[in-house]
Amino acid sequence: MDTTRTSEAIDQDRRRLLGTAAAGIAAAGAASLLPSQLAAASTSDAIRPFSVSFPQEEINELRRRIAATRWPERELVSDEASRRIWSTPATVGPTQGVQLATMQKLMQYWRTEYDWSKCEAQLKALPNFVTEIDGLDIHFIHVKSKHQGALPVIITHGWPGSVIELLKIIDPFTNPTAHGGTEAEAFDVVIPSMPGYGFSGKPTETGWDPGRIARAWIVLMKRLGYDRYVAQGGDWGALITEQMALIAPPELVAIHTNMPGTIPPEIVKALASGGPPPADLGPDEKRAYEQVAFFYQNGLGYANEMALRPQTLYGIVDSPAGLAAWILDHDADSYALIARSFDGEPEGLTRDDILDNITFYWLTNTAISSARLYWEHTQTAKAGFFDAKGITIPVGATANPSEIYTAPKSWTERAFPKLLHYGRTDKGCHFAAWEQPKSFTDEVRATFKTLQT
Amino acid sequence: MRLDQLAAVLAFGLCILSAPASANPVEDRSIRPFKVYVPQAPLDDLRSRIAQTRWPDRETVDDQSQGIQLAKIRPLVEYWGTAYDWRTAEAKLNSLPQFMTTIDGVDIHFIHVRSKHPNALPLIMTHGWPGSVLELLKTVGPLTDPTAHGGSPEDAFDLVLPSLPGFGFSGKPTDTGWGTDRIARAWAELMKRLGYTDYVAQGGDWGSPVSNAMGRLAPAGLLGIHVNLPAVVPPEIAAVLAAGGPAPAGLMDKERAAFDALSMAAKMGNRSYATMMGTRPQTIGYAINDSPAGLAAWMLGHPGFSGWTYDKSDPEKSPDEVLDDITLYWLTDTATSSGRIYWEYGGGRSPVFAGPEKTSEVSLPVAITVFPGEGYQAPETWARRAYPNLIYFHEVDKGGHFAAWERPELFSAELRAAFRPLRQTK
């Protein structure tokens, strides 16, 4: 009965939009203001179509700022090792952060050749919606498969990602027969923007931690009329997906994560002590231990800053170069991957992929509102990002070789008693769906195939 | 006059470009007079950038727990872009004798004020981050001219105030290795070049580990050091703090208070800026070198500033006081280069730990003043354990992290008292 009511609401909103072209034009004015403006005109749980559009002046202003960049001098280390991908942490030499040469190539391309309108058109072509949940407007892309009985999946992006990192998998998921799959492997896809990200509203109060986002996603799926669905995520999306699994609403039958939290309690303790890997670890466990230790020791600067002082980062809201560098420096392997694409050796991500995402952050002015998720997590987190969290519903997990850590099978089996699937890919960093959509799709299909009959 | 100005412009340009003098097989050891003159164009550009600041939405809390509050920084930055006048700071700097000399391949800018009193004790005093020589200027009068500031001629100092490499008008190192030890060697060379055979050193913030390093190095002529951010935390306490554990049993009251302050600072994230610059100074550098608001917020994020109001009610902490300092960072393009001192020190570690600071190797006399508003109040018990030759330890009732800036008279009185015994040994 929920289904009927919601479908009607969607239809009403669709008709309203078709009837008033003006709404689309209003949306163009200020994308991030739009949801609250429209909220007054609709009932609070209505699902409203959302039209993507950015004024040309904002694009021009961005170009002007890029051209006016005031550069720092070059870093003092050669940093060559940081260009290697698929490497072990031990080979990553001293770094001072994003290299000037990479940044200058990026900014040059951004200012001269890069064309945001292509990405905008791509977003615009998708069915975008907004609905208010728990007092906040949530934007989402909702693409239904043409195939009957498609399994609904809610897929959550992370930081410094956005819905843009998930666009490449929409067609393989919803239209599997065009991508080497069968009808039975079809998904209805729901891709929300997290609160403070993209076109979703920016919380003006505290409390939007991963648990609250997970609860909002459960409401969203219910509102869309889905009474049997799965969830997927990487980065923050993985944490939110895990939170959904911990809440375990009856409609959620399984999850897949490409950044599974599997670290057992005794390893968490060993890592906190800063000591060497315990002697009894197997090779995969030892490598995972070293990856996490490396990240905690060398790679947490940005996460720390956002977890503790997100508001102090005024510079990344005011400076395109500042924002781009901040977004590039997520983890050593992803940075290496991105840097290479600006050196003419793209692997997984193109220059446009990278700049689509950065431009999206810039135009929606969400650099700081998105960072607050780290702060929120710090207020309430009971476990670290990569720790096992006691999930009991069925789980599929993919361990990518160049993820921040490659979850070993042994830990994954322990963390998830109902493990549907454990997969290891040949290549792939942190942004699996964005970099390696093919293997990502295979992994998700392998996880959920038993549920898609 | 016109020629002077031209020379100054050239000097400014030179220091910004920081031509590596190490290219010469024999280092130019000359000491060149230096004046600050910032051309109008960068000042106009700064104002125009400030006017175009793109702001984020407001923080979602009513306190500083998410960082610098929008309602606090916005008026400050708007004042910066309108009524604030850099030329006042420039005149203040140029009222003092400034010099440039090349040491170990890097141009070192310094202020050098000789006392009129004979037998003044030479003192090299080092600033920190996000400070500069500007934080030390108010002590020039009391230290060099004590009779005009309630002291006696016997209290006089000849004062040397260098800008750290990568800071202010000093050159920017183009190679790694400019940690506190190398800076200490450079300072020893500077004092030697100035002809000082008996001198003392002082520092707060980064100036403290630099002074500790000078104490370890014990170059000929150095009689002793005074620090106001001493490295006294014992190894067993450092280990508990690193593990995030509860206070060990058996601590005395002041030790317990120091433990709690350090533990709380870690939990509250007061050192997140240090972690960032300690691991990725270049990454944050792009934002704070390109955005005036970004730079201001980043600098004000230092806990030393957290109690400041910038509302002119307190002339010691007026907007102009901090904006002079922030503008100096902006105009000299040193947001990134200054952050590298954290990277050199490693991972954003705090320099308050006796073990890594190797204080047991400081055999020279050491003096400590504890200011109540500093990040932690060093207990005397720990100080005596850390520094084998502690000649002076005093707790005062006013002043914070920027003691020389906030309480110049009190700070100067402390230096007089601390170094008095060392004058008698001259």
mmCIF file of C-alpha atoms in Angstrom, chain A residues 24-137:
data_model
loop_
_atom_site.group_PDB
_atom_site.id
_atom_site.type_symbol
_atom_site.label_atom_id
_atom_site.label_comp_id
_atom_site.label_asym_id
_atom_site.label_seq_id
_atom_site.Cartn_x
_atom_site.Cartn_y
_atom_site.Cartn_z
ATOM 1 C CA GLY A 24 13.243 23.490 -14.267
ATOM 2 C CA ILE A 25 14.485 26.987 -14.879
ATOM 3 C CA ALA A 26 14.206 27.813 -11.192
ATOM 4 C CA ALA A 27 16.258 24.730 -10.498
ATOM 5 C CA ALA A 28 18.987 26.111 -12.704
ATOM 6 C CA GLY A 29 19.356 29.122 -10.478
ATOM 7 C CA ALA A 30 20.817 27.454 -7.456
ATOM 8 C CA ALA A 31 20.893 23.728 -7.425
ATOM 9 C CA SER A 32 21.654 23.461 -3.754
ATOM 10 C CA LEU A 33 18.881 25.843 -2.775
ATOM 11 C CA LEU A 34 16.316 24.195 -4.941
ATOM 12 C CA PRO A 35 15.170 21.398 -2.662
ATOM 13 C CA SER A 36 14.186 23.699 0.178
ATOM 14 C CA GLN A 37 12.427 26.042 -2.216
ATOM 15 C CA LEU A 38 10.342 23.263 -3.610
ATOM 16 C CA ALA A 39 9.785 21.685 -0.227
ATOM 17 C CA ALA A 40 7.193 24.274 0.673
ATOM 18 C CA ALA A 41 5.195 23.364 -2.379
ATOM 19 C CA SER A 42 4.930 19.675 -1.684
ATOM 20 C CA THR A 43 4.074 17.324 1.130
ATOM 21 C CA SER A 44 7.091 16.375 3.147
ATOM 22 C CA ASP A 45 7.460 12.805 1.917
ATOM 23 C CA ALA A 46 6.687 13.497 -1.705
ATOM 24 C CA ILE A 47 9.206 12.411 -4.298
ATOM 25 C CA ARG A 48 9.884 15.332 -6.587
ATOM 26 C CA PRO A 49 11.652 15.221 -9.935
ATOM 27 C CA PHE A 50 14.869 17.182 -9.870
ATOM 28 C CA SER A 51 16.305 19.036 -12.789
ATOM 29 C CA VAL A 52 20.061 19.462 -13.060
ATOM 30 C CA SER A 53 21.354 22.734 -14.384
ATOM 31 C CA PHE A 54 24.122 25.182 -13.547
ATOM 32 C CA PRO A 55 24.315 28.780 -14.690
ATOM 33 C CA GLN A 56 27.060 29.545 -17.169
ATOM 34 C CA GLU A 57 28.305 32.414 -14.963
ATOM 35 C CA GLU A 58 29.377 29.900 -12.345
ATOM 36 C CA ILE A 59 31.397 27.965 -14.884
ATOM 37 C CA ASN A 60 32.973 31.213 -16.092
ATOM 38 C CA GLU A 61 33.749 32.248 -12.532
ATOM 39 C CA LEU A 62 35.405 28.897 -11.896
ATOM 40 C CA ARG A 63 37.585 29.356 -14.987
ATOM 41 C CA ARG A 64 38.533 32.839 -13.838
ATOM 42 C CA ARG A 65 39.599 31.539 -10.458
ATOM 43 C CA ILE A 66 41.599 28.719 -11.991
ATOM 44 C CA ALA A 67 43.460 31.232 -14.140
ATOM 45 C CA ALA A 68 44.140 33.420 -11.098
ATOM 46 C CA THR A 69 45.634 30.584 -9.019
ATOM 47 C CA ARG A 70 48.472 31.673 -6.792
ATOM 48 C CA TRP A 71 50.806 28.690 -6.741
ATOM 49 C CA PRO A 72 53.068 27.542 -3.973
ATOM 50 C CA GLU A 73 56.592 26.539 -4.898
ATOM 51 C CA ARG A 74 57.349 22.949 -5.795
ATOM 52 C CA GLU A 75 57.552 20.202 -3.153
ATOM 53 C CA LEU A 76 61.032 19.258 -1.988
ATOM 54 C CA VAL A 77 60.901 15.520 -2.653
ATOM 55 C CA SER A 78 61.053 13.741 -5.974
ATOM 56 C CA ASP A 79 58.130 11.520 -5.059
ATOM 57 C CA GLU A 80 58.707 9.177 -7.985
ATOM 58 C CA ALA A 81 57.651 6.138 -6.015
ATOM 59 C CA SER A 82 54.233 7.615 -5.443
ATOM 60 C CA ARG A 83 53.511 7.278 -9.170
ATOM 61 C CA ARG A 84 53.480 3.499 -8.910
ATOM 62 C CA ILE A 85 50.129 1.866 -8.666
ATOM 63 C CA TRP A 86 49.344 -1.656 -7.618
ATOM 64 C CA SER A 87 52.368 -1.345 -5.368
ATOM 65 C CA THR A 88 52.891 -2.246 -1.752
ATOM 66 C CA PRO A 89 53.005 0.575 0.775
ATOM 67 C CA ALA A 90 56.643 -0.136 1.471
ATOM 68 C CA THR A 91 57.618 1.115 -1.982
ATOM 69 C CA VAL A 92 55.905 4.467 -1.552
ATOM 70 C CA GLY A 93 58.682 6.889 -0.765
ATOM 71 C CA PRO A 94 58.531 10.107 1.195
ATOM 72 C CA THR A 95 55.879 12.468 -0.064
ATOM 73 C CA GLN A 96 54.853 15.981 0.854
ATOM 74 C CA GLY A 97 51.496 15.636 -0.858
ATOM 75 C CA VAL A 98 50.113 16.418 -4.285
ATOM 76 C CA GLN A 99 52.922 17.373 -6.614
ATOM 77 C CA LEU A 100 53.066 20.774 -8.207
ATOM 78 C CA ALA A 101 53.655 19.381 -11.705
ATOM 79 C CA THR A 102 50.523 17.235 -11.491
ATOM 80 C CA MET A 103 48.473 20.113 -10.146
ATOM 81 C CA GLN A 104 49.620 22.450 -12.871
ATOM 82 C CA LYS A 105 48.708 19.956 -15.587
ATOM 83 C CA LEU A 106 45.341 19.398 -13.967
ATOM 84 C CA MET A 107 44.590 23.092 -13.639
ATOM 85 C CA GLN A 108 45.725 23.817 -17.185
ATOM 86 C CA TYR A 109 43.430 21.124 -18.539
ATOM 87 C CA TRP A 110 40.567 22.211 -16.271
ATOM 88 C CA ARG A 111 40.808 25.800 -17.474
ATOM 89 C CA THR A 112 41.291 25.212 -21.181
ATOM 90 C CA GLU A 113 40.040 21.885 -22.529
ATOM 91 C CA TYR A 114 37.748 20.483 -19.878
ATOM 92 C CA ASP A 115 34.036 20.711 -20.689
ATOM 93 C CA TRP A 116 31.663 20.432 -17.748
ATOM 94 C CA SER A 117 28.600 20.545 -19.986
ATOM 95 C CA LYS A 118 29.192 16.917 -21.011
ATOM 96 C CA CYS A 119 28.938 15.756 -17.426
ATOM 97 C CA GLU A 120 26.004 18.036 -16.809
ATOM 98 C CA ALA A 121 24.202 16.550 -19.803
ATOM 99 C CA GLN A 122 24.930 13.059 -18.532
ATOM 100 C CA LEU A 123 23.447 13.898 -15.121
ATOM 101 C CA LYS A 124 20.528 15.658 -16.708
ATOM 102 C CA ALA A 125 19.690 12.648 -18.850
ATOM 103 C CA LEU A 126 19.172 10.503 -15.765
ATOM 104 C CA PRO A 127 15.984 10.418 -13.706
ATOM 105 C CA ASN A 128 16.879 12.638 -10.748
ATOM 106 C CA PHE A 129 14.631 13.080 -7.740
ATOM 107 C CA VAL A 130 14.534 14.792 -4.395
ATOM 108 C CA THR A 131 12.615 13.763 -1.334
ATOM 109 C CA GLU A 132 12.666 15.048 2.207
ATOM 110 C CA ILE A 133 13.742 12.531 4.828
ATOM 111 C CA ASP A 134 14.278 13.310 8.492
ATOM 112 C CA GLY A 135 14.046 17.013 7.757
ATOM 113 C CA LEU A 136 16.579 17.025 4.933
ATOM 114 C CA ASP A 137 16.227 16.968 1.162
#
